[in-house]
XYZ file of C-alpha atoms in Angstrom:
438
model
C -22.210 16.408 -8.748
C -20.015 13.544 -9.777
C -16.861 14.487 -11.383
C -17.511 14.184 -15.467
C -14.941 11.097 -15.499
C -15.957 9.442 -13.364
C -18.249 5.700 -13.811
C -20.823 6.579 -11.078
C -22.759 8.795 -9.191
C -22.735 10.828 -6.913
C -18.656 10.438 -6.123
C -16.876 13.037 -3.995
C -13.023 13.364 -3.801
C -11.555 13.649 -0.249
C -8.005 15.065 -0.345
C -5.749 15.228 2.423
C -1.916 16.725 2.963
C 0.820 14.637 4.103
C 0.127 15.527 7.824
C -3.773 14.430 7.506
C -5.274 17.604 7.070
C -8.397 17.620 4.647
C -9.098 19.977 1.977
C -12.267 21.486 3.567
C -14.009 22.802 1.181
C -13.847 19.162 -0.292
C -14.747 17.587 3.076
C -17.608 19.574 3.840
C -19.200 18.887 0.353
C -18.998 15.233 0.656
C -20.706 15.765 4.480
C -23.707 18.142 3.177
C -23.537 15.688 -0.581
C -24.466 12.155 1.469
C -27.961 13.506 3.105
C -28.557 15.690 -0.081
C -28.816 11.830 -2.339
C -29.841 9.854 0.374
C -26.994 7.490 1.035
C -27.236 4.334 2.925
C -24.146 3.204 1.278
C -20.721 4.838 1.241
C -17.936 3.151 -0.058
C -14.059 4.651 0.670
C -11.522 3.814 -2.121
C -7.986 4.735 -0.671
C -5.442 4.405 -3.149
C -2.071 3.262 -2.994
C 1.303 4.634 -4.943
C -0.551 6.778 -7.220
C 1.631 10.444 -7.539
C -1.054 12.333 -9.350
C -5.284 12.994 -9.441
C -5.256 11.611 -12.857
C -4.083 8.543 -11.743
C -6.415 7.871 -8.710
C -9.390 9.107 -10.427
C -8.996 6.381 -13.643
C -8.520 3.799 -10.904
C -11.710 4.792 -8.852
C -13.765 5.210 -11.755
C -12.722 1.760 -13.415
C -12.946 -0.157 -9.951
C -16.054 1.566 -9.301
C -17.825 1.020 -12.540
C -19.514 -2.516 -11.906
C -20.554 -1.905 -8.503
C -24.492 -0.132 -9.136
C -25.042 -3.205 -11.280
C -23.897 -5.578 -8.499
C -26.313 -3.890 -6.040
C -28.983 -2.152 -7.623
C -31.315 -0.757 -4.899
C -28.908 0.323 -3.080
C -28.566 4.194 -2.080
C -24.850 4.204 -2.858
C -22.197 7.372 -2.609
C -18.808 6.733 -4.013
C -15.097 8.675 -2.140
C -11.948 8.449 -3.682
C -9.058 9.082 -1.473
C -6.543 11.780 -3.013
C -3.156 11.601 -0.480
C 0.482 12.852 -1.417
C 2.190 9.161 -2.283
C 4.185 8.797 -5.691
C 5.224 6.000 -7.872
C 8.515 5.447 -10.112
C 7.315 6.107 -13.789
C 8.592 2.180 -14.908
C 5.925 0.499 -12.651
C 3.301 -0.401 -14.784
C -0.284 -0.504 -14.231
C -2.164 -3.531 -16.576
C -4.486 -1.775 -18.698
C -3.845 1.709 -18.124
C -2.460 3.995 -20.853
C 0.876 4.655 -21.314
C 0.352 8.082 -19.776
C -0.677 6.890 -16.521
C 1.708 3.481 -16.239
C 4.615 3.389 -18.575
C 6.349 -0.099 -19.815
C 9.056 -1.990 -17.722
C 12.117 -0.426 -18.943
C 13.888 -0.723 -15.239
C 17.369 0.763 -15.566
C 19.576 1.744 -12.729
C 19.417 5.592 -14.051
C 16.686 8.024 -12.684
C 14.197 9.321 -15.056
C 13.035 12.391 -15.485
C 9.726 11.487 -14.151
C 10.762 10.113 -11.219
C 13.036 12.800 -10.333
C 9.908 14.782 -10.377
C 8.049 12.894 -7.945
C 11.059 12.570 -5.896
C 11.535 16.523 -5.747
C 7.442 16.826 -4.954
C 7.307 14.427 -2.822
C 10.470 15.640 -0.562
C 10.755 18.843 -0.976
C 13.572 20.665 -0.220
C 15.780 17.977 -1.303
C 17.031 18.977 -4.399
C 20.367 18.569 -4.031
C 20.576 14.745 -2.239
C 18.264 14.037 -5.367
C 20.691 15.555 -7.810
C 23.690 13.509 -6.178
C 21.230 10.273 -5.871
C 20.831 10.712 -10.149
C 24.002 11.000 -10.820
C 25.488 7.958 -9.164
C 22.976 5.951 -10.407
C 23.630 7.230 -13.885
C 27.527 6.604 -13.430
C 27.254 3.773 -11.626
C 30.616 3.726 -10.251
C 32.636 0.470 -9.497
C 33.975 1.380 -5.991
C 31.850 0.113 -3.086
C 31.974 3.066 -1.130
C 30.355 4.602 -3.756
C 27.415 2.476 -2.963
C 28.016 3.347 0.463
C 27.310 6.814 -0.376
C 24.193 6.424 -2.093
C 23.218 4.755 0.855
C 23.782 7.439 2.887
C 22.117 9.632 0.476
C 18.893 7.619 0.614
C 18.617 7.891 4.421
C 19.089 11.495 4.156
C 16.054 12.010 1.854
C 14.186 10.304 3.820
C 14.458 10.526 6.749
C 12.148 12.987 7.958
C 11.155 12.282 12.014
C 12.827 11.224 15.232
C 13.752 8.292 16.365
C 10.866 6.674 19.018
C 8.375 4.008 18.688
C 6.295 5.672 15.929
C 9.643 6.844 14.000
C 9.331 6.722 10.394
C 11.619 3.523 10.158
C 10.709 1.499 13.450
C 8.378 -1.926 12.891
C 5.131 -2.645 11.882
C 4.993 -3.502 15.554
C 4.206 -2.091 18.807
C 6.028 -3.772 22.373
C 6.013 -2.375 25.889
C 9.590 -1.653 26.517
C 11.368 -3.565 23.056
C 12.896 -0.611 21.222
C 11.927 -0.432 17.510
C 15.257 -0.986 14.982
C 15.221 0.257 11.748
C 15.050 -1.775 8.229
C 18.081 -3.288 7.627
C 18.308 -1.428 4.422
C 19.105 1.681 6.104
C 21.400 0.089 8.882
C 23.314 -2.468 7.024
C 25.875 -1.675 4.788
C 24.600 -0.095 1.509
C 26.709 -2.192 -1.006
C 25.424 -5.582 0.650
C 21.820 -4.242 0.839
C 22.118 -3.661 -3.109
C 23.191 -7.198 -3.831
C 20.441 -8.669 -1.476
C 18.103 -6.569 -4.038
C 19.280 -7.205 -6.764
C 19.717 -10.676 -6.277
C 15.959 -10.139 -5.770
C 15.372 -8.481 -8.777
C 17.233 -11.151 -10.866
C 14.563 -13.662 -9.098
C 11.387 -11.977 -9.990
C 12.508 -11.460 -13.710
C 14.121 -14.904 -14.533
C 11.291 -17.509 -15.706
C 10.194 -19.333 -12.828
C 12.321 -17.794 -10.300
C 15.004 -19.846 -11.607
C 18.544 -17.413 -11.644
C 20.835 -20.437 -11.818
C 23.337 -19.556 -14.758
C 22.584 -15.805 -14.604
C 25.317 -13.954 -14.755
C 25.736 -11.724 -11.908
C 23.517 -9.337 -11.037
C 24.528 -5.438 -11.138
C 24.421 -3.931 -7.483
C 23.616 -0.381 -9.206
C 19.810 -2.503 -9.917
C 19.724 -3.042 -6.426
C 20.501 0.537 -5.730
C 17.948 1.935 -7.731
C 15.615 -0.664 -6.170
C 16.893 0.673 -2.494
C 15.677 3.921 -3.493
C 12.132 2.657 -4.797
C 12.006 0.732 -1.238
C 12.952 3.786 0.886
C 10.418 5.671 -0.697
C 8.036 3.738 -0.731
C 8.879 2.851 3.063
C 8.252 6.965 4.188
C 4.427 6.422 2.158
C 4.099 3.654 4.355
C 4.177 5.414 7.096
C 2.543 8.648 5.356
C -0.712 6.302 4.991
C -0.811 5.623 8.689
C -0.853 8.966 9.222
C -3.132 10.512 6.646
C -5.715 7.050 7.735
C -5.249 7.853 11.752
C -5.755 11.647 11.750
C -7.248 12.271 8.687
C -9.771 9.968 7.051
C -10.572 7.926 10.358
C -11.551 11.475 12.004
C -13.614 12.509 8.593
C -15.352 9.131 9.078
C -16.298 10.102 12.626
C -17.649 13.727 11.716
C -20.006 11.783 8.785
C -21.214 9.124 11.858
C -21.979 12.809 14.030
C -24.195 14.007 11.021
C -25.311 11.386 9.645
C -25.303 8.286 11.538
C -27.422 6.016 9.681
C -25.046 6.233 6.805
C -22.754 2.517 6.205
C -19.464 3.097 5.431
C -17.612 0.559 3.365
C -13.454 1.202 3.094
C -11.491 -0.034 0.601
C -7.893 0.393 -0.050
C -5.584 -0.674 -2.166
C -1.751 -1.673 -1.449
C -0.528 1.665 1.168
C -4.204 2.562 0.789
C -4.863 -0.354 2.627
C -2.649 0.516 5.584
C -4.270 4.105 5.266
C -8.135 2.621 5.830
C -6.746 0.516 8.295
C -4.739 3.020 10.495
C -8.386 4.991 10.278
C -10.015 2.555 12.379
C -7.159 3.675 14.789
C -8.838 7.228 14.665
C -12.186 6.666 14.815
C -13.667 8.588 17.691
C -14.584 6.522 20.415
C -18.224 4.600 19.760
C -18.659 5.287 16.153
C -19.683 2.083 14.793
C -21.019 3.277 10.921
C -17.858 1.275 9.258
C -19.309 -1.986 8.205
C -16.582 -3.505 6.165
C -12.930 -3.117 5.074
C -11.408 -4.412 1.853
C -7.865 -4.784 1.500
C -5.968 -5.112 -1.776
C -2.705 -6.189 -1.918
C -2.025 -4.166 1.448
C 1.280 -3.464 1.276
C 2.176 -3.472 4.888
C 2.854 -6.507 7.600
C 0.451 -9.768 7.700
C 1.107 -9.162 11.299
C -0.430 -6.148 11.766
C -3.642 -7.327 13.665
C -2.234 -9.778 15.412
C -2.071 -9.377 19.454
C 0.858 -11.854 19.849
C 3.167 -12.280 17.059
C 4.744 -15.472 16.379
C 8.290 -14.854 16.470
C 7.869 -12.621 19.683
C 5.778 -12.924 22.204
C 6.105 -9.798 23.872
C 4.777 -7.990 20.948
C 1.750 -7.240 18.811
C 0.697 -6.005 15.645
C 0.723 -1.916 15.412
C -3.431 -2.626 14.842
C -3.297 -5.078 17.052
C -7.156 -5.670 18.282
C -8.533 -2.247 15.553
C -10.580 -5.086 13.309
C -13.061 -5.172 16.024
C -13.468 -1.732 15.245
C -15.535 -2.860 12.293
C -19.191 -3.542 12.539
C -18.377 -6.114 10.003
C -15.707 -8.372 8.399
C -12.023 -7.380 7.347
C -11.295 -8.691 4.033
C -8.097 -9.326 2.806
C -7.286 -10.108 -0.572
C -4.304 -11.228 -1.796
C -1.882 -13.411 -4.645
C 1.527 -14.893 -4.957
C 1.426 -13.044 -8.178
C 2.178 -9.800 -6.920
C 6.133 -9.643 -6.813
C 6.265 -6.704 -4.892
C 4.899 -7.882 -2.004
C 6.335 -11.631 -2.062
C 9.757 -10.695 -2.922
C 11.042 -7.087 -2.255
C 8.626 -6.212 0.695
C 10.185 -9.213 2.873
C 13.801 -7.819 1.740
C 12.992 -3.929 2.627
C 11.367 -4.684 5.914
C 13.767 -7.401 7.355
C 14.951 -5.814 10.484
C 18.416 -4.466 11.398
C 19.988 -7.591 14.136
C 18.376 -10.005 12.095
C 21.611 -12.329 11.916
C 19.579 -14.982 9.777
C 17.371 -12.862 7.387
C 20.806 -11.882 5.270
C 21.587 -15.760 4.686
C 17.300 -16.892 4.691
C 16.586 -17.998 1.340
C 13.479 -15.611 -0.056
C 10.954 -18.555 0.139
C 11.808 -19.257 3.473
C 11.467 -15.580 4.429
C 8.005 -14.360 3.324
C 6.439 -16.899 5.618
C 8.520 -15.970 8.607
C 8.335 -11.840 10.246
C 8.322 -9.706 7.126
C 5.734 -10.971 4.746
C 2.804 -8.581 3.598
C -1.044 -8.559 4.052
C -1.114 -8.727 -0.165
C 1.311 -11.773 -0.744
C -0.139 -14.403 2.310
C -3.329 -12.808 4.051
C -4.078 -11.809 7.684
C -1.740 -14.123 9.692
C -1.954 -14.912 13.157
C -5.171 -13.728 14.096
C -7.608 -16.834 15.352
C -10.777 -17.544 14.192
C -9.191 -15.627 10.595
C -11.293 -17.553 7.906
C -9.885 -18.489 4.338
C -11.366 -19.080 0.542
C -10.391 -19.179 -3.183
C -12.068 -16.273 -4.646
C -14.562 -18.143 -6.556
C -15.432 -19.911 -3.367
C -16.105 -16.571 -1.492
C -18.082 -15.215 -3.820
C -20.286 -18.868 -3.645
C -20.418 -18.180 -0.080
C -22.260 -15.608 2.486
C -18.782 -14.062 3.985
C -19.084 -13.481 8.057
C -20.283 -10.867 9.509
C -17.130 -10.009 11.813
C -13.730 -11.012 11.892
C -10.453 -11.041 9.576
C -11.304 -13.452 6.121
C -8.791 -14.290 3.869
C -9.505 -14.481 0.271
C -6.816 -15.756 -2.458
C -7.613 -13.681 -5.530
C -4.676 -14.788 -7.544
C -6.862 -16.201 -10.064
C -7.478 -12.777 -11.606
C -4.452 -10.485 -9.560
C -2.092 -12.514 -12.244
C -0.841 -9.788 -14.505
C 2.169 -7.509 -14.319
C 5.490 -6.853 -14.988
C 8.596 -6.777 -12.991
C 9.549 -5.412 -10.434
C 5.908 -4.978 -9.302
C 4.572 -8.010 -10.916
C 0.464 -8.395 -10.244
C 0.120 -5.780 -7.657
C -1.668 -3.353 -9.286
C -3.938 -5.667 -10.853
C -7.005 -4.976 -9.330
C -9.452 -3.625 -11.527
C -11.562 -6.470 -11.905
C -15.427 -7.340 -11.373
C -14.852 -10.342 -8.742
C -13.113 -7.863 -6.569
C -16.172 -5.320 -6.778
C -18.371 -8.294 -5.865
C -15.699 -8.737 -3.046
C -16.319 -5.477 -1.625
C -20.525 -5.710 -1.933
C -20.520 -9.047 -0.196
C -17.859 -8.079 2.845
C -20.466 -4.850 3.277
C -23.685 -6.702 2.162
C -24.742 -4.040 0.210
C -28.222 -4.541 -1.289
């Protein structure tokens, strides 16, 4: 049965730990559930910084809701994607109710809802949280005070070894280049806040424009090198939860029930996630016939097999879109602040002399721009439209396509701006047409 809040029918919830594991009680239902209805159709809804059910489930079931009307004779099965992520309580959501996505009211101090998240999310770090609050409620003037929080903010999380699949090395893979870590956890703390909160100050002033700003406070940029390191451990939680979790769920279903099409969609780390699963698809299993991506939240690079700043070196998925029996669809919009400014600043690289003095323009077309801000990059043969075009159009049938969808992901607040803008019918039709669906 479909849970009773949810827009369609049947719709099973597949929940996994942080390591990947499945609930399998949950798992096997939604194995035995497809042949039960008869589903041809599957679609895979991975969410991104969601830190509760609640959340996930209002976004599936709003996202979800035009989709039997698009394709009426279709046999379709719904699965939302329930993995531990989190997200600071001042990000808001457009549309949702204050419960779910409160107003913008950034301030440097830590809320009480956030400090929640923070202590489920990393547990057993009470006390770097408690020490993390309270210099961001003080805000101290001396610079090694910022220093400290720095070193605070590596300690909670940093949670694996160092190696080519630590939790802070690239979005890329190279035989024999070592992987350096973000320059936000390298670099000196106190610069790392300015560069931030010189960032903030551009997403919130009209236009862009800061000139005759006053200066910005690093304890903004502090609080914003906390949402980034955060946010940079679900980053690579989604890899993991997509590789040996969902991607190895996806290849029990194909066992079963092979004639079943599965359609993933995932939205900014849930894109990652559905991504890395085509990583852990067991070998032959050809039943995924599309992936949507919105607002991924993790490199433009990462399916490229030569990147352009280093030739040695490919994307992490370098080569995994062929995995599809279909296209890879990537939406994106220069609305979505998170991704164009602050997700170039968190993932610029530690040795990256010019990145610190690279104007923000300059830097989200060069090595750390996002799948959600400029599209699949790098890639030949990737295809591009307008949204309204795309949905004119019959989309291909393989390969990486590129659709700009800033003319409805335009709404949001600061810091976030547009990313979680997604809940919109042109979208749905986005995900029918990359899986032709009928």
């Amino acid at each position: 049965m479909a849970d009773p809040a949810m827009s369609v029918s049947p719709y099973w919830e597949l929940t996994f730990d942080a390591d990947g594991d499945p609930d399998g009680a949950r798992r096997d239902r939604l194995l035995a559930g497809v042949a039960e209805h008869g589903v041809k159709d599957l679609i895979v809804f991975a969410h991104g910084w969601n830190n509760d059910r609640s959340g996930a489930t209002r976004l599936y079931s709003r996202f979800f809701a035009p989709i039997p009307e698009l394709a009426p004779k279709a046999k379709l099965g719904y699965v939302g994607v329930v993995w531990p992520s989190m997200r600071f309580s001042d990000e808001p959501i457009p549309d949702f109710p204050r419960s779910v996505a409160a107003e913008t009211t950034r301030r440097p101090a830590l809320d009480k809802d956030t400090r929640h998240a923070l202590l489920e999310t990393f547990p057993g770090r009470a006390t770097v949280i408690d020490q993390i609050a309270r210099l961001l409620d003080q805000q101290p003037r001396e610079e090694a005070e910022l220093e400290e929080f720095g070193r605070l903010v590596r300690l909670l999380v940093e949670v694996v070894p160092a190696g080519p699949q630590a939790l802070f090395g690239a979005d890329t893979l190279a035989e024999g280049v070592p992987q350096s870590e973000p320059d936000m956890f390298s670099g000196p703390a106190a610069g790392v806040c300015e560069d931030f909160a010189r960032g903030l100050a551009a997403v919130e002033a009209p236009d862009g424009v800061t000139e005759g700003f006053s200066i910005p406070n690093p304890w903004d940029g502090a609080h914003e090198l906390l949402r980034q390191a955060t946010y940079y451990a679900m980053k690579r939680r989604a890899g993991t939860v997509g590789e040996r979790g969902l991607g190895r769920v996806i290849g029990q279903l194909a066992a079963k029930r092979p004639e079943v099409r599965v359609h993933l969609v995932g939205h900014s780390f849930g894109g990652r996630l559905v991504s890395f699963a085509l990583r852990g698809l067991p070998e032959g299993v050809r039943t995924v016939k599309s992936v949507t991506l919105l607002q991924g939240a993790f490199s433009h690079y990462a399916f490229a097999a030569r990147l352009p700043h280093d030739a040695r070196a490919g994307g992490v998925l370098q080569g995994q879109q062929n995995r599809i029996d279909g296209p890879l669809v990537c939406c994106f919009s220069r609305f979505d602040s998170a991704l164009s400014t602050m997700y170039p600043l968190a993932s610029r690289m530690a040795g990256d002399a010019e990145g610190a003095a690279m104007d923000l323009g300059r830097m989200l077309g060069v090595k750390w721009g996002a799948m959600g801000h400029d599209g699949v990059q790098a890639v030949p043969g990737t295809r591009a439209w307008k949204l309204a075009d795309a949905l004119r159009t019959t989309l291909p049938t393989s390969g990486c396509v590129n659709i700009d969808a800033a003319s409805v992901v335009k709404d949001g607040k600061a810091p976030a701006g547009a990313h979680s803008d997604i809940v919109h019918r042109e979208l749905a039709q986005v995900v029918v047409a990359a899986g032709r669906i009928r």
